[in-house]
C-alpha cells in the first residue's frame, strides 16, 4: 500500500506498507471464501527509508 502522511509542520511524507501473508481458504458449494489471513512479515517505509520491520514469531 502506498499513501502519504502529513506531519505536524505540514510536510508530506511518502509512506509504503509491504505485507507478506498466508491465506487460508475454504470452499463451500462452488464458492471459495477466505477463512483467515496470517501476516508473516510487515515492512513500513517512510520517504524510501525502512522505519520498521516485523516478522511473525
N, CA, C and O atoms as a printed pandas DataFrame, in Angstrom:
     atom_number atom_name residue_name chain_id  residue_number  x_coord  y_coord  z_coord
0              1         N          UNK        A               1    0.842   -1.155    0.000
1              2        CA          UNK        A               1    0.000    0.000    0.000
2              3         C          UNK        A               1    0.894    1.225    0.000
3              4         O          UNK        A               1    1.872    1.283    0.745
4              5         N          UNK        A               2    0.570    2.189   -0.816
5              6        CA          UNK        A               2    1.308    3.450   -0.853
6              7         C          UNK        A               2    0.342    4.588   -0.569
7              8         O          UNK        A               2   -0.780    4.611   -1.076
8              9         N          UNK        A               3    0.796    5.534    0.251
9             10        CA          UNK        A               3   -0.004    6.708    0.579
10            11         C          UNK        A               3    0.953    7.801    1.020
11            12         O          UNK        A               3    2.163    7.677    0.835
12            13         N          UNK        A               4    0.433    8.856    1.593
13            14        CA          UNK        A               4    1.287    9.891    2.156
14            15         C          UNK        A               4    0.737   10.300    3.510
15            16         O          UNK        A               4   -0.437   10.096    3.820
16            17         N          UNK        A               5    1.623   10.883    4.307
17            18        CA          UNK        A               5    1.267   11.321    5.648
18            19         C          UNK        A               5    1.713   12.767    5.774
19            20         O          UNK        A               5    2.797   13.135    5.321
20            21         N          UNK        A               6    0.868   13.587    6.395
21            22        CA          UNK        A               6    1.203   14.985    6.622
22            23         C          UNK        A               6    1.663   15.152    8.061
23            24         O          UNK        A               6    0.928   14.831    8.995
24            25         N          UNK        A               7    2.882   15.657    8.240
25            26        CA          UNK        A               7    3.449   15.860    9.579
26            27         C          UNK        A               7    2.858   17.118   10.211
27            28         O          UNK        A               7    2.144   17.877    9.555
28            29         N          UNK        A               8    3.161   17.329   11.483
29            30        CA          UNK        A               8    2.652   18.495   12.216
30            31         C          UNK        A               8    3.098   19.803   11.565
31            32         O          UNK        A               8    2.384   20.802   11.641
32            33         N          UNK        A               9    4.270   19.808   10.926
33            34        CA          UNK        A               9    4.762   21.029   10.261
34            35         C          UNK        A               9    4.280   21.121    8.812
35            36         O          UNK        A               9    4.815   21.912    8.035
36            37         N          UNK        A              10    3.280   20.325    8.442
37            38        CA          UNK        A              10    2.614   20.297    7.134
38            39         C          UNK        A              10    3.504   19.703    6.031
39            40         O          UNK        A              10    3.150   19.790    4.856
40            41         N          UNK        A              11    4.630   19.112    6.376
41            42        CA          UNK        A              11    5.471   18.413    5.408
42            43         C          UNK        A              11    4.814   17.079    5.056
43            44         O          UNK        A              11    4.373   16.344    5.940
44            45         N          UNK        A              12    4.751   16.770    3.757
45            46        CA          UNK        A              12    4.178   15.496    3.338
46            47         C          UNK        A              12    5.282   14.453    3.190
47            48         O          UNK        A              12    6.348   14.728    2.638
48            49         N          UNK        A              13    5.006   13.256    3.694
49            50        CA          UNK        A              13    5.947   12.147    3.623
50            51         C          UNK        A              13    5.297   10.989    2.874
51            52         O          UNK        A              13    4.140   10.651    3.122
52            53         N          UNK        A              14    6.051   10.379    1.952
53            54        CA          UNK        A              14    5.573    9.183    1.269
54            55         C          UNK        A              14    5.673    8.004    2.224
55            56         O          UNK        A              14    6.689    7.819    2.894
56            57         N          UNK        A              15    4.618    7.214    2.281
57            58        CA          UNK        A              15    4.547    6.064    3.177
58            59         C          UNK        A              15    4.216    4.830    2.343
59            60         O          UNK        A              15    3.362    4.876    1.458
60            61         N          UNK        A              16    4.905    3.730    2.638
61            62        CA          UNK        A              16    4.618    2.462    1.961
62            63         C          UNK        A              16    4.608    1.342    2.992
63            64         O          UNK        A              16    5.529    1.224    3.801
64            65         N          UNK        A              17    3.570    0.527    2.959
65            66        CA          UNK        A              17    3.463   -0.667    3.794
66            67         C          UNK        A              17    3.526   -1.886    2.881
67            68         O          UNK        A              17    2.810   -1.968    1.883
68            69         N          UNK        A              18    4.393   -2.830    3.237
69            70        CA          UNK        A              18    4.521   -4.074    2.475
70            71         C          UNK        A              18    4.250   -5.223    3.435
71            72         O          UNK        A              18    4.947   -5.379    4.438
72            73         N          UNK        A              19    3.242   -6.023    3.128
73            74        CA          UNK        A              19    2.878   -7.150    3.990
74            75         C          UNK        A              19    2.942   -8.448    3.196
75            76         O          UNK        A              19    2.452   -8.531    2.070
76            77         N          UNK        A              20    3.554   -9.456    3.803
77            78        CA          UNK        A              20    3.544  -10.810    3.252
78            79         C          UNK        A              20    2.696  -11.654    4.186
79            80         O          UNK        A              20    2.904  -11.653    5.399
80            81         N          UNK        A              21    1.741  -12.373    3.618
81            82        CA          UNK        A              21    0.818  -13.112    4.474
82            83         C          UNK        A              21    0.502  -14.481    3.899
83            84         O          UNK        A              21    0.738  -14.763    2.724
84            85         N          UNK        A              22   -0.039  -15.319    4.768
85            86        CA          UNK        A              22   -0.511  -16.646    4.387
86            87         C          UNK        A              22   -2.023  -16.650    4.548
87            88         O          UNK        A              22   -2.544  -16.356    5.624
88            89         N          UNK        A              23   -2.721  -16.984    3.475
89            90        CA          UNK        A              23   -4.186  -17.008    3.491
90            91         C          UNK        A              23   -4.690  -18.442    3.582
91            92         O          UNK        A              23   -4.094  -19.359    3.017
92            93         N          UNK        A              24   -5.776  -18.619    4.287
93            94        CA          UNK        A              24   -6.433  -19.917    4.420
94            95         C          UNK        A              24   -7.828  -19.798    3.821
95            96         O          UNK        A              24   -8.628  -18.962    4.240
96            97         N          UNK        A              25   -8.105  -20.642    2.840
97            98        CA          UNK        A              25   -9.363  -20.589    2.100
98            99         C          UNK        A              25  -10.182  -21.847    2.361
99           100         O          UNK        A              25   -9.638  -22.917    2.636
100          101         N          UNK        A              26  -11.509  -21.693    2.269
101          102        CA          UNK        A              26  -12.416  -22.837    2.333
102          103         C          UNK        A              26  -13.366  -22.745    1.143
103          104         O          UNK        A              26  -13.700  -21.657    0.673
104          105         N          UNK        A              27  -13.788  -23.906    0.671
105          106        CA          UNK        A              27  -14.727  -23.926   -0.448
106          107         C          UNK        A              27  -16.056  -24.452    0.059
107          108         O          UNK        A              27  -16.158  -25.588    0.524
108          109         N          UNK        A              28  -17.073  -23.607   -0.039
109          110        CA          UNK        A              28  -18.431  -24.008    0.323
110          111         C          UNK        A              28  -19.256  -23.998   -0.956
111          112         O          UNK        A              28  -19.358  -22.976   -1.634
112          113         N          UNK        A              29  -19.831  -25.126   -1.272
113          114        CA          UNK        A              29  -20.542  -25.292   -2.551
114          115         C          UNK        A              29  -19.552  -24.988   -3.674
115          116         O          UNK        A              29  -18.529  -25.663   -3.793
116          117         N          UNK        A              30  -19.842  -23.987   -4.492
117          118        CA          UNK        A              30  -18.950  -23.629   -5.601
118          119         C          UNK        A              30  -18.242  -22.305   -5.363
119          120         O          UNK        A              30  -17.737  -21.695   -6.306
120          121         N          UNK        A              31  -18.200  -21.855   -4.113
121          122        CA          UNK        A              31  -17.635  -20.538   -3.806
122          123         C          UNK        A              31  -16.444  -20.681   -2.865
123          124         O          UNK        A              31  -16.538  -21.344   -1.831
124          125         N          UNK        A              32  -15.326  -20.058   -3.227
125          126        CA          UNK        A              32  -14.160  -20.015   -2.349
126          127         C          UNK        A              32  -14.274  -18.794   -1.446
127          128         O          UNK        A              32  -14.522  -17.685   -1.918
128          129         N          UNK        A              33  -14.091  -19.002   -0.145
129          130        CA          UNK        A              33  -14.148  -17.922    0.838
130          131         C          UNK        A              33  -12.856  -17.915    1.648
131          132         O          UNK        A              33  -12.320  -18.967    1.995
132          133         N          UNK        A              34  -12.371  -16.724    1.938
133          134        CA          UNK        A              34  -11.173  -16.643    2.768
134          135         C          UNK        A              34  -11.576  -16.860    4.219
135          136         O          UNK        A              34  -12.475  -16.193    4.732
136          137         N          UNK        A              35  -10.905  -17.795    4.870
137          138        CA          UNK        A              35  -11.227  -18.118    6.257
138          139         C          UNK        A              35  -10.426  -17.243    7.216
139          140         O          UNK        A              35  -10.967  -16.719    8.190
140          141         N          UNK        A              36   -9.119  -17.089    6.931
141          142        CA          UNK        A              36   -8.292  -16.216    7.767
142          143         C          UNK        A              36   -7.005  -15.869    7.031
143          144         O          UNK        A              36   -6.605  -16.548    6.086
144          145         N          UNK        A              37   -6.374  -14.806    7.484
145          146        CA          UNK        A              37   -5.097  -14.353    6.954
146          147         C          UNK        A              37   -4.135  -14.182    8.116
147          148         O          UNK        A              37   -4.488  -13.599    9.141
148          149         N          UNK        A              38   -2.925  -14.688    7.957
149          150        CA          UNK        A              38   -1.881  -14.532    8.970
150          151         C          UNK        A              38   -0.763  -13.702    8.340
151          152         O          UNK        A              38   -0.192  -14.095    7.322
152          153         N          UNK        A              39   -0.451  -12.556    8.943
153          154        CA          UNK        A              39    0.629  -11.711    8.445
154          155         C          UNK        A              39    1.956  -12.298    8.904
155          156         O          UNK        A              39    2.210  -12.414   10.103
156          157         N          UNK        A              40    2.798  -12.667    7.949
157          158        CA          UNK        A              40    4.087  -13.282    8.245
158          159         C          UNK        A              40    5.201  -12.239    8.384
159          160         O          UNK        A              40    6.143  -12.417    9.156
160          161         N          UNK        A              41    5.074  -11.156    7.628
161          162        CA          UNK        A              41    6.131  -10.145    7.599
162          163         C          UNK        A              41    5.501   -8.804    7.243
163          164         O          UNK        A              41    4.616   -8.737    6.391
164          165         N          UNK        A              42    5.960   -7.731    7.897
165          166        CA          UNK        A              42    5.432   -6.395    7.640
166          167         C          UNK        A              42    6.585   -5.404    7.629
167          168         O          UNK        A              42    7.391   -5.370    8.559
168          169         N          UNK        A              43    6.664   -4.594    6.573
169          170        CA          UNK        A              43    7.698   -3.563    6.465
170          171         C          UNK        A              43    7.018   -2.213    6.281
171          172         O          UNK        A              43    6.056   -2.085    5.524
172          173         N          UNK        A              44    7.535   -1.203    6.989
173          174        CA          UNK        A              44    7.000    0.158    6.935
174          175         C          UNK        A              44    8.109    1.089    6.463
175          176         O          UNK        A              44    9.164    1.177    7.092
176          177         N          UNK        A              45    7.870    1.780    5.358
177          178        CA          UNK        A              45    8.843    2.710    4.792
178          179         C          UNK        A              45    8.278    4.125    4.826
179          180         O          UNK        A              45    7.085    4.337    4.605
180          181         N          UNK        A              46    9.154    5.089    5.105
181          182        CA          UNK        A              46    8.777    6.498    5.026
182          183         C          UNK        A              46    9.843    7.202    4.200
183          184         O          UNK        A              46   11.028    7.157    4.531
184          185         N          UNK        A              47    9.418    7.849    3.129
185          186        CA          UNK        A              47   10.328    8.530    2.201
186          187         C          UNK        A              47   11.434    7.596    1.708
187          188         O          UNK        A              47   12.583    8.012    1.558
188          189         N          UNK        A              48   11.085    6.340    1.457
189          190        CA          UNK        A              48   12.022    5.364    0.916
190          191         C          UNK        A              48   12.944    4.716    1.934
191          192         O          UNK        A              48   13.725    3.833    1.580
192          193         N          UNK        A              49   12.873    5.132    3.179
193          194        CA          UNK        A              49   13.719    4.574    4.235
194          195         C          UNK        A              49   12.920    3.582    5.073
195          196         O          UNK        A              49   11.780    3.859    5.445
196          197         N          UNK        A              50   13.510    2.433    5.370
197          198        CA          UNK        A              50   12.853    1.439    6.214
198          199         C          UNK        A              50   12.763    1.976    7.639
199          200         O          UNK        A              50   13.780    2.308    8.247
200          201         N          UNK        A              51   11.544    2.061    8.170
201          202        CA          UNK        A              51   11.312    2.573    9.523
202          203         C          UNK        A              51   11.096    1.423   10.497
203          204         O          UNK        A              51   11.596    1.450   11.621
204          205         N          UNK        A              52   10.343    0.404   10.058
205          206        CA          UNK        A              52   10.048   -0.733   10.938
206          207         C          UNK        A              52    9.913   -1.994   10.096
207          208         O          UNK        A              52    9.446   -1.960    8.958
208          209         N          UNK        A              53   10.337   -3.110   10.689
209          210        CA          UNK        A              53   10.223   -4.403   10.026
210          211         C          UNK        A              53    9.875   -5.433   11.096
211          212         O          UNK        A              53   10.604   -5.587   12.075
212          213         N          UNK        A              54    8.764   -6.132   10.908
213          214        CA          UNK        A              54    8.317   -7.126   11.889
214          215         C          UNK        A              54    8.182   -8.479   11.212
215          216         O          UNK        A              54    7.715   -8.583   10.078
216          217         N          UNK        A              55    8.601   -9.514   11.932
217          218        CA          UNK        A              55    8.454  -10.893   11.479
218          219         C          UNK        A              55    7.551  -11.640   12.440
219          220         O          UNK        A              55    7.588  -11.405   13.647
220          221         N          UNK        A              56    6.739  -12.541   11.905
221          222        CA          UNK        A              56    5.908  -13.401   12.749
222          223         C          UNK        A              56    6.819  -14.317   13.555
223          224         O          UNK        A              56    7.775  -14.883   13.026
224          225         N          UNK        A              57    6.514  -14.454   14.821
225          226        CA          UNK        A              57    7.341  -15.309   15.679
226          227         C          UNK        A              57    6.623  -16.565   16.053
227          228         O          UNK        A              57    7.173  -17.399   16.772
